[in-house]
Structure formats: structure tokens, C-alpha cells
PDB file of N, CA and C in Angstrom:
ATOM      1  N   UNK A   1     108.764 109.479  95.959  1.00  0.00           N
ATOM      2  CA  UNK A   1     108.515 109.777  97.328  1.00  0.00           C
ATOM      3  C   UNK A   1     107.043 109.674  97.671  1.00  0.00           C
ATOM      4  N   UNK A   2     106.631 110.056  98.816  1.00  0.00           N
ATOM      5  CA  UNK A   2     105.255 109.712  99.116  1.00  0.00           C
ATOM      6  C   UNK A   2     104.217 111.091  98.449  1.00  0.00           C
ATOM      7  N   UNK A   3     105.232 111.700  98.562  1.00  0.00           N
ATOM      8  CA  UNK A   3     104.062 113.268  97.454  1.00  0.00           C
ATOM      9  C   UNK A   3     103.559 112.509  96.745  1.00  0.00           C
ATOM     10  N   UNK A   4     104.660 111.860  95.655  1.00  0.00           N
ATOM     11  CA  UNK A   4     103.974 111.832  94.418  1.00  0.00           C
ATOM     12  C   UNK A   4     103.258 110.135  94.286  1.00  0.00           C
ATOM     13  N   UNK A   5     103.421 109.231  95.511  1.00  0.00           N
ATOM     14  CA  UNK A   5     102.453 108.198  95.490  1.00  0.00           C
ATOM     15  C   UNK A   5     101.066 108.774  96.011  1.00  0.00           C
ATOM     16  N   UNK A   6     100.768 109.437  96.759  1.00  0.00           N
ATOM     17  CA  UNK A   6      99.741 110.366  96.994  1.00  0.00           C
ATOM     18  C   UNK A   6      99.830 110.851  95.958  1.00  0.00           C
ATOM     19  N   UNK A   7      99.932 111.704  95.108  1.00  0.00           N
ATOM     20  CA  UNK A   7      99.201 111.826  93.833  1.00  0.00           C
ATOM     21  C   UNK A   7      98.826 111.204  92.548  1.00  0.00           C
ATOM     22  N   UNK A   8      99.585 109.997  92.521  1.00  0.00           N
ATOM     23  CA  UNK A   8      98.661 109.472  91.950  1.00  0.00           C
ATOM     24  C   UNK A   8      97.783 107.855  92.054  1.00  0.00           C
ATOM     25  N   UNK A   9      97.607 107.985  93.288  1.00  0.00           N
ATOM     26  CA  UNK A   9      96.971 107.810  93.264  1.00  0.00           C
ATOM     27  C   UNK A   9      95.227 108.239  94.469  1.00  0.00           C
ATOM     28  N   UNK A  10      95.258 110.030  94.453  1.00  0.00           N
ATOM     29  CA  UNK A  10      94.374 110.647  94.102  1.00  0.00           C
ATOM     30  C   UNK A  10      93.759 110.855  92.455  1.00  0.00           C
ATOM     31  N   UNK A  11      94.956 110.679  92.281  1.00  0.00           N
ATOM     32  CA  UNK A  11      94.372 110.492  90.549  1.00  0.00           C
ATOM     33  C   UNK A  11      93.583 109.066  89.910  1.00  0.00           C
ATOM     34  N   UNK A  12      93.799 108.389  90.598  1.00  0.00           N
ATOM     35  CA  UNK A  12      93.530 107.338  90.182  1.00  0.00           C
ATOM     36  C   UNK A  12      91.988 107.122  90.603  1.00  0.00           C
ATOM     37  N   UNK A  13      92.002 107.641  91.775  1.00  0.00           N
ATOM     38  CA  UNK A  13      90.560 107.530  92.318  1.00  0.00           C
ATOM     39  C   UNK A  13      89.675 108.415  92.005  1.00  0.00           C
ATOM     40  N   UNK A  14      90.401 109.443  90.795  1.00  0.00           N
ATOM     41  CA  UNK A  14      89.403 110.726  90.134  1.00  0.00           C
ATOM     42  C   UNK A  14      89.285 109.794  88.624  1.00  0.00           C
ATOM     43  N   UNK A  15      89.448 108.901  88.541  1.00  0.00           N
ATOM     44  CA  UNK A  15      89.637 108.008  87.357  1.00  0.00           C
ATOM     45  C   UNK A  15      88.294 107.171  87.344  1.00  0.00           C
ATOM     46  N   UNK A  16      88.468 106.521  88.574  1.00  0.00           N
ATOM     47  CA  UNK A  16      87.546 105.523  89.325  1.00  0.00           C
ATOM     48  C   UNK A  16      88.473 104.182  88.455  1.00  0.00           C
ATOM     49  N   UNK A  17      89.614 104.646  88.854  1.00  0.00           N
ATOM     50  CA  UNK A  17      90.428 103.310  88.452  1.00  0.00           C
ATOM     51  C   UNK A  17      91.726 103.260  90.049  1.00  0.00           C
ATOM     52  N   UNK A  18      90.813 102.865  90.862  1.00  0.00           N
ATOM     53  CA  UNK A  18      91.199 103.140  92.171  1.00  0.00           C
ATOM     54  C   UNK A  18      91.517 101.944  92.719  1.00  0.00           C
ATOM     55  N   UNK A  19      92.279 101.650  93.917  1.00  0.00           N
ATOM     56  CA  UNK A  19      92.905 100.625  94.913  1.00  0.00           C
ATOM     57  C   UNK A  19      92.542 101.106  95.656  1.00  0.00           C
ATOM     58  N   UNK A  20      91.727 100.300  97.094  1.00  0.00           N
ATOM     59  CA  UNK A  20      92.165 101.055  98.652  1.00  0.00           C
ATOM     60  C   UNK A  20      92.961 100.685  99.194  1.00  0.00           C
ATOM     61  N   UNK A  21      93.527 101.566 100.245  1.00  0.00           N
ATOM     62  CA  UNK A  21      94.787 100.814 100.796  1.00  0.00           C
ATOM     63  C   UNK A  21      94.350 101.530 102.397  1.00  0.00           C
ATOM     64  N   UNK A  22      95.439 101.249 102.998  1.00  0.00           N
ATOM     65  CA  UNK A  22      95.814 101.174 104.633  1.00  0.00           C
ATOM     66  C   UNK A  22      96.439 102.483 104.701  1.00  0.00           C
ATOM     67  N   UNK A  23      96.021 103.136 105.315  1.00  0.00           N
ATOM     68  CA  UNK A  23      96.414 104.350 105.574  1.00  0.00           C
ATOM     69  C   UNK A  23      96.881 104.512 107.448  1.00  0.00           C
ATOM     70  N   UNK A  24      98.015 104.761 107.578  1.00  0.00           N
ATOM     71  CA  UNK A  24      98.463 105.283 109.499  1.00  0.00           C
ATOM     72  C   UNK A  24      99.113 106.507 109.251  1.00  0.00           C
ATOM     73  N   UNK A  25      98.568 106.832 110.430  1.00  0.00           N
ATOM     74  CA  UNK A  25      98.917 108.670 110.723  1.00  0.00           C
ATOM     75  C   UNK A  25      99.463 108.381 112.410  1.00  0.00           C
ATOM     76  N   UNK A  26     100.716 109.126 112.294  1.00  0.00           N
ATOM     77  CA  UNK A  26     101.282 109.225 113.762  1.00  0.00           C
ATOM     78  C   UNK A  26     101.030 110.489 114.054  1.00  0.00           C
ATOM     79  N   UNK A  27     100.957 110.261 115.230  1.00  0.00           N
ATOM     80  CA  UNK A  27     100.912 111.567 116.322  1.00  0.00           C
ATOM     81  C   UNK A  27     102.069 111.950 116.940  1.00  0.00           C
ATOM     82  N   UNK A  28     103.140 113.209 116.731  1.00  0.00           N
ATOM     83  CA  UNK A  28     104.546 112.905 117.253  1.00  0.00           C
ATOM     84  C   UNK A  28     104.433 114.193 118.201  1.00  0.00           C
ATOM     85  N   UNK A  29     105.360 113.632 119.440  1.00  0.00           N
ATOM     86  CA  UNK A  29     105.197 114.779 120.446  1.00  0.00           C
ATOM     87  C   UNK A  29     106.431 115.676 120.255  1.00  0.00           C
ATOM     88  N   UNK A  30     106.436 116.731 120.977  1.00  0.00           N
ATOM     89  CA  UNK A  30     107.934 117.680 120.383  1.00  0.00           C
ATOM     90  C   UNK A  30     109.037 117.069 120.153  1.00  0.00           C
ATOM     91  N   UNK A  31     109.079 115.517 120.745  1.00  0.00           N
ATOM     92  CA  UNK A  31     110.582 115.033 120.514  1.00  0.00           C
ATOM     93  C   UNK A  31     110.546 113.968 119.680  1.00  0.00           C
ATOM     94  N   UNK A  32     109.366 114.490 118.799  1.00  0.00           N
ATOM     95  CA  UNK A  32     109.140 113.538 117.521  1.00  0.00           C
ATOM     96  C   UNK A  32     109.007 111.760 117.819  1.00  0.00           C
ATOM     97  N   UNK A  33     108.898 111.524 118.687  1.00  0.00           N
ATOM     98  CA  UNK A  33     107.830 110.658 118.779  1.00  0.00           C
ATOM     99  C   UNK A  33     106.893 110.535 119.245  1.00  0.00           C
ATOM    100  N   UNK A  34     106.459 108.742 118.516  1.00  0.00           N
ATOM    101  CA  UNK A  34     104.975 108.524 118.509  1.00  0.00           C
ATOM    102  C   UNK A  34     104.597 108.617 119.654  1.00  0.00           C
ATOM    103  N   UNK A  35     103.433 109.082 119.612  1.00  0.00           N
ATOM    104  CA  UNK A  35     102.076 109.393 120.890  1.00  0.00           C
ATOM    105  C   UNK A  35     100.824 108.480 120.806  1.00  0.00           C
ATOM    106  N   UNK A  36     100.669 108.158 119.541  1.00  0.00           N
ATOM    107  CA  UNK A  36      99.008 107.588 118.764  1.00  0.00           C
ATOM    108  C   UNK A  36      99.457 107.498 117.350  1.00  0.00           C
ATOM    109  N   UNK A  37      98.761 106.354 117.221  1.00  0.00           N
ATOM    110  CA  UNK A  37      98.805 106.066 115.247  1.00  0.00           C
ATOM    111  C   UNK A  37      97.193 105.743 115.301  1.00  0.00           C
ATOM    112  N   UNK A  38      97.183 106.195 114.155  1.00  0.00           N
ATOM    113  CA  UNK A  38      95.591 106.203 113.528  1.00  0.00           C
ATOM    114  C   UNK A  38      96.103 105.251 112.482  1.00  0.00           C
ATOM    115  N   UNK A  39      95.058 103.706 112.414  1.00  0.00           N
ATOM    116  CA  UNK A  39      94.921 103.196 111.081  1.00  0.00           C
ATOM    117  C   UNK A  39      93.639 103.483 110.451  1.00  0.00           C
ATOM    118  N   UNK A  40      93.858 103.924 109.528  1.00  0.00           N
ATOM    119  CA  UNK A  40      92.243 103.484 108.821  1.00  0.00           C
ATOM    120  C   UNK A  40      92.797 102.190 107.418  1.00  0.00           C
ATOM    121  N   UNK A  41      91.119 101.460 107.301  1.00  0.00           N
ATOM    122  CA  UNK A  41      91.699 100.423 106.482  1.00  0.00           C
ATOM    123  C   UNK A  41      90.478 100.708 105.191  1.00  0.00           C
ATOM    124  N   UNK A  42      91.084 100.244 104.036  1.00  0.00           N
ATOM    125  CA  UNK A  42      89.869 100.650 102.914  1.00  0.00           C
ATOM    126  C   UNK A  42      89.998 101.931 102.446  1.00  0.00           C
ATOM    127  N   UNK A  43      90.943 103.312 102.655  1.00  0.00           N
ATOM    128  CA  UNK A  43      91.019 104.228 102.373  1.00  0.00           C
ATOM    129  C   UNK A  43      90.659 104.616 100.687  1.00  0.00           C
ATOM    130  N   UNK A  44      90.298 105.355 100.477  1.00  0.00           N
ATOM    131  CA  UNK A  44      90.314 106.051  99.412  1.00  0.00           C
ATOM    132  C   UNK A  44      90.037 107.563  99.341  1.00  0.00           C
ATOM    133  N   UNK A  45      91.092 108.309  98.244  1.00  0.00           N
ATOM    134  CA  UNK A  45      90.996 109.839  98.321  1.00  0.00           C
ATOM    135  C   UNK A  45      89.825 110.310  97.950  1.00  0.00           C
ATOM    136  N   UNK A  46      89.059 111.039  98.349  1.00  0.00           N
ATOM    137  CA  UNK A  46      87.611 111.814  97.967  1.00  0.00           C
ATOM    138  C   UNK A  46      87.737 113.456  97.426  1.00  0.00           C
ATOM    139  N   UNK A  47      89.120 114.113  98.256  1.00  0.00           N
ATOM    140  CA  UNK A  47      89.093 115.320  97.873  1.00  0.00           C
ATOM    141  C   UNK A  47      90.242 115.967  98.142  1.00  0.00           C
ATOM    142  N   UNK A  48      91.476 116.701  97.472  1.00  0.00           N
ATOM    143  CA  UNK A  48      92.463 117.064  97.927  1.00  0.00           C
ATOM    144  C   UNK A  48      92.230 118.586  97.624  1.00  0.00           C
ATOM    145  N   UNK A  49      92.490 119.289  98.856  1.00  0.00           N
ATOM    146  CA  UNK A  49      92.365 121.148  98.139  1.00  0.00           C
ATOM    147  C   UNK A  49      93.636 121.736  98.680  1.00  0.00           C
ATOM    148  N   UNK A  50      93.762 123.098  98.378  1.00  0.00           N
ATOM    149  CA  UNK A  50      95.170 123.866  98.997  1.00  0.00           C
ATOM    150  C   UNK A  50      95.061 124.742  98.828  1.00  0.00           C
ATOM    151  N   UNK A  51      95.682 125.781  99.478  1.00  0.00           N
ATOM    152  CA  UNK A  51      95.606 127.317  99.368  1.00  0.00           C
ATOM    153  C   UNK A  51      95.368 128.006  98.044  1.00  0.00           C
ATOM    154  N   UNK A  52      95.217 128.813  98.241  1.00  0.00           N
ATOM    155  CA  UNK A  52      94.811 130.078  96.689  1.00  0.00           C
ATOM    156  C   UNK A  52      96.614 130.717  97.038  1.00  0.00           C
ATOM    157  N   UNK A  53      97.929 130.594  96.477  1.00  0.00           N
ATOM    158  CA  UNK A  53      99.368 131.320  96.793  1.00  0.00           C
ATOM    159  C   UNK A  53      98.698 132.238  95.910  1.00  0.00           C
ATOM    160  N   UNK A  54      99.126 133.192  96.873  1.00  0.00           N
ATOM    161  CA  UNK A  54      99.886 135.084  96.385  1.00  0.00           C
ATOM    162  C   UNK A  54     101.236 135.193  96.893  1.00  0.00           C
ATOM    163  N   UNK A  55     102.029 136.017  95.700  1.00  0.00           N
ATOM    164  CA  UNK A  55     103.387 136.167  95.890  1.00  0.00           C
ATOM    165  C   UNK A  55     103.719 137.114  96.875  1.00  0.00           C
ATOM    166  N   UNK A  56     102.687 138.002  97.507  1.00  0.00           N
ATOM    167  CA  UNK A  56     102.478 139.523  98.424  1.00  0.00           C
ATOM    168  C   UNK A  56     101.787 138.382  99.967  1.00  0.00           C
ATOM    169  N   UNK A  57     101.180 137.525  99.539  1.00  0.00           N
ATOM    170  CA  UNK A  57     100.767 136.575 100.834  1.00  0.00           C
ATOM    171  C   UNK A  57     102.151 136.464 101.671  1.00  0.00           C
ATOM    172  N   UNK A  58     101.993 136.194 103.130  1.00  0.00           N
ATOM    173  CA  UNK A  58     102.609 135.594 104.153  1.00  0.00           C
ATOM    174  C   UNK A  58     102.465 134.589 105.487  1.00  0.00           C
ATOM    175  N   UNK A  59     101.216 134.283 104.529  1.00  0.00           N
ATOM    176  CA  UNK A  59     100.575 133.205 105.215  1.00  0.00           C
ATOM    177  C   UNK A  59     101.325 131.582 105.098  1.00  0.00           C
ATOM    178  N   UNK A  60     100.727 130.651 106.410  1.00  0.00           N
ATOM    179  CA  UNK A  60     101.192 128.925 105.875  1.00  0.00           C
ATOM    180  C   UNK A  60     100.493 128.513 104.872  1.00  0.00           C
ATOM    181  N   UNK A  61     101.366 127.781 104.098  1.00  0.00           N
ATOM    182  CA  UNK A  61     100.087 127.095 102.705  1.00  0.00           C
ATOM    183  C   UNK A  61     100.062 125.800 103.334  1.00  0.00           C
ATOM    184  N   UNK A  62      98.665 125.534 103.838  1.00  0.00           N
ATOM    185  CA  UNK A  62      97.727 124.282 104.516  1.00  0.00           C
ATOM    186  C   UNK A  62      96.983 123.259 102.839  1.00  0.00           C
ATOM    187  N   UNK A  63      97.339 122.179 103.165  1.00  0.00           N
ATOM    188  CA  UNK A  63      96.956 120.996 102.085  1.00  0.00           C
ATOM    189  C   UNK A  63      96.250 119.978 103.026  1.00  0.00           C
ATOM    190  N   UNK A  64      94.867 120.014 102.559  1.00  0.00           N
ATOM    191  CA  UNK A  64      93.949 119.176 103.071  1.00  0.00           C
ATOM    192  C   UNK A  64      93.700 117.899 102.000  1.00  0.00           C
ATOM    193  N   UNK A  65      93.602 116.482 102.498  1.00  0.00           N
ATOM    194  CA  UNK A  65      93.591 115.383 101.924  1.00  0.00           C
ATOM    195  C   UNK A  65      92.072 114.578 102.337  1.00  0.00           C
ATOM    196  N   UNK A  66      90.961 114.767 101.808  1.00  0.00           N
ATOM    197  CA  UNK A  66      90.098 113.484 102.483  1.00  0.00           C
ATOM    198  C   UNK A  66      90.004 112.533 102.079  1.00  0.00           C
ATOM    199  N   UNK A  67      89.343 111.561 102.858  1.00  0.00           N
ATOM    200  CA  UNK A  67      89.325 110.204 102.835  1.00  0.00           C
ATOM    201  C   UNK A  67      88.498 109.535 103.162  1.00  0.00           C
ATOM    202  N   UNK A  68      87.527 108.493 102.573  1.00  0.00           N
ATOM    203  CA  UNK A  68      86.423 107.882 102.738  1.00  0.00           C
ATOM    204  C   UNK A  68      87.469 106.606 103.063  1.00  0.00           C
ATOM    205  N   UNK A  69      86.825 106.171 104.406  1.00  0.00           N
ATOM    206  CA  UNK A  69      87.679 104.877 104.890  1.00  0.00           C
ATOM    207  C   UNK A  69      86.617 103.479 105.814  1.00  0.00           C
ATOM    208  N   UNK A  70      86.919 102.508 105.321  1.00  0.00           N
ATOM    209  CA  UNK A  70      85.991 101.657 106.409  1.00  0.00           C
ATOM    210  C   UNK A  70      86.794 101.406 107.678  1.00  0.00           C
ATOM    211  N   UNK A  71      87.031 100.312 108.107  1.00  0.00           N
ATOM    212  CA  UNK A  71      87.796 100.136 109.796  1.00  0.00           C
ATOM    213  C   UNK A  71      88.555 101.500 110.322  1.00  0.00           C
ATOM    214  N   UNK A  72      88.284 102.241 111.437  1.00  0.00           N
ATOM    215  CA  UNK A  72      89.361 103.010 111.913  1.00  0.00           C
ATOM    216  C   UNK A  72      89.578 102.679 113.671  1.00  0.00           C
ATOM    217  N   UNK A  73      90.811 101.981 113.654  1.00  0.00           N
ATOM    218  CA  UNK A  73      91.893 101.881 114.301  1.00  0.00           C
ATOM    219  C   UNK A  73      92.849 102.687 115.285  1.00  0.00           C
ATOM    220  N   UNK A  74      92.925 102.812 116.664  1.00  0.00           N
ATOM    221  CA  UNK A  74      93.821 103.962 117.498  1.00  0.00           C
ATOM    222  C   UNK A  74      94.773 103.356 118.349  1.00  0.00           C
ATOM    223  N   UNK A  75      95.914 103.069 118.280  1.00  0.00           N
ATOM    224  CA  UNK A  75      96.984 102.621 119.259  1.00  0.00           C
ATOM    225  C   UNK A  75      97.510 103.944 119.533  1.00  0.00           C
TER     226      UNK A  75
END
């Protein structure tokens, strides 16, 4: 699935045995569709972080992905 192509290859780019690729992000409105796609082209992962889980927490667990990218693209 795409989890685990996103991971590895964040891994790959903690390797520096990396590919860039094409990265699009949609923008979906409540009725789940598109609004805006973001391309960026040249992507590569720079930094993935995520919450600190506690089992007593009741918070959202938020996963941040960055990305060093050349061309960026907005339809």
C-alpha cells in the first residue's frame, strides 16, 4: 500500500540511496472531491516525525512528512 511505499522509500533517502519522484496532493471538499492538486516534481523525503503515544493520551496522532522538492505545480 502507499504506507509502506512511503516508507521505504523515506528509507531510502536516509540511505542516500534515493529516487525523486512526483509527488500530488488533493484538496477534497466535504463531498470528497477535488478542489486543488498540488504537484511537486523532484521530491525527496527530508524528515518524517509523529506523536510521542500514551496509552492515558486522548489526543489525534498527527504524522508529519517533509519534502525537499524542485517544480511546484497548482491546478
Amino acid at each position: 500500500g502507499v504506507a509502506k511505499e512511503l516508507k521505504e522509500w523515506y528509507t531510502q533517502a536516509l540511505s542516500e540511496k534515493f529516487t525523486r519522484k512526483r509527488v500530488s496532493i488533493q484538496l477534497l471538499n466535504s463531498k470528497l472531491e477535488a478542489v486543488m492538486t498540488l504537484d511537486f516534481q523532484n521530491a525527496i523525503p527530508i524528515k518524517w516525525s509523529g506523536p510521542n503515544l500514551k496509552s492515558d493520551d486522548n489526543t489525534i496522532a498527527i504524522q508529519t512528512l517533509e519534502l525537499s522538492v524542485g517544480e511546484v505545480s497548482i491546478s
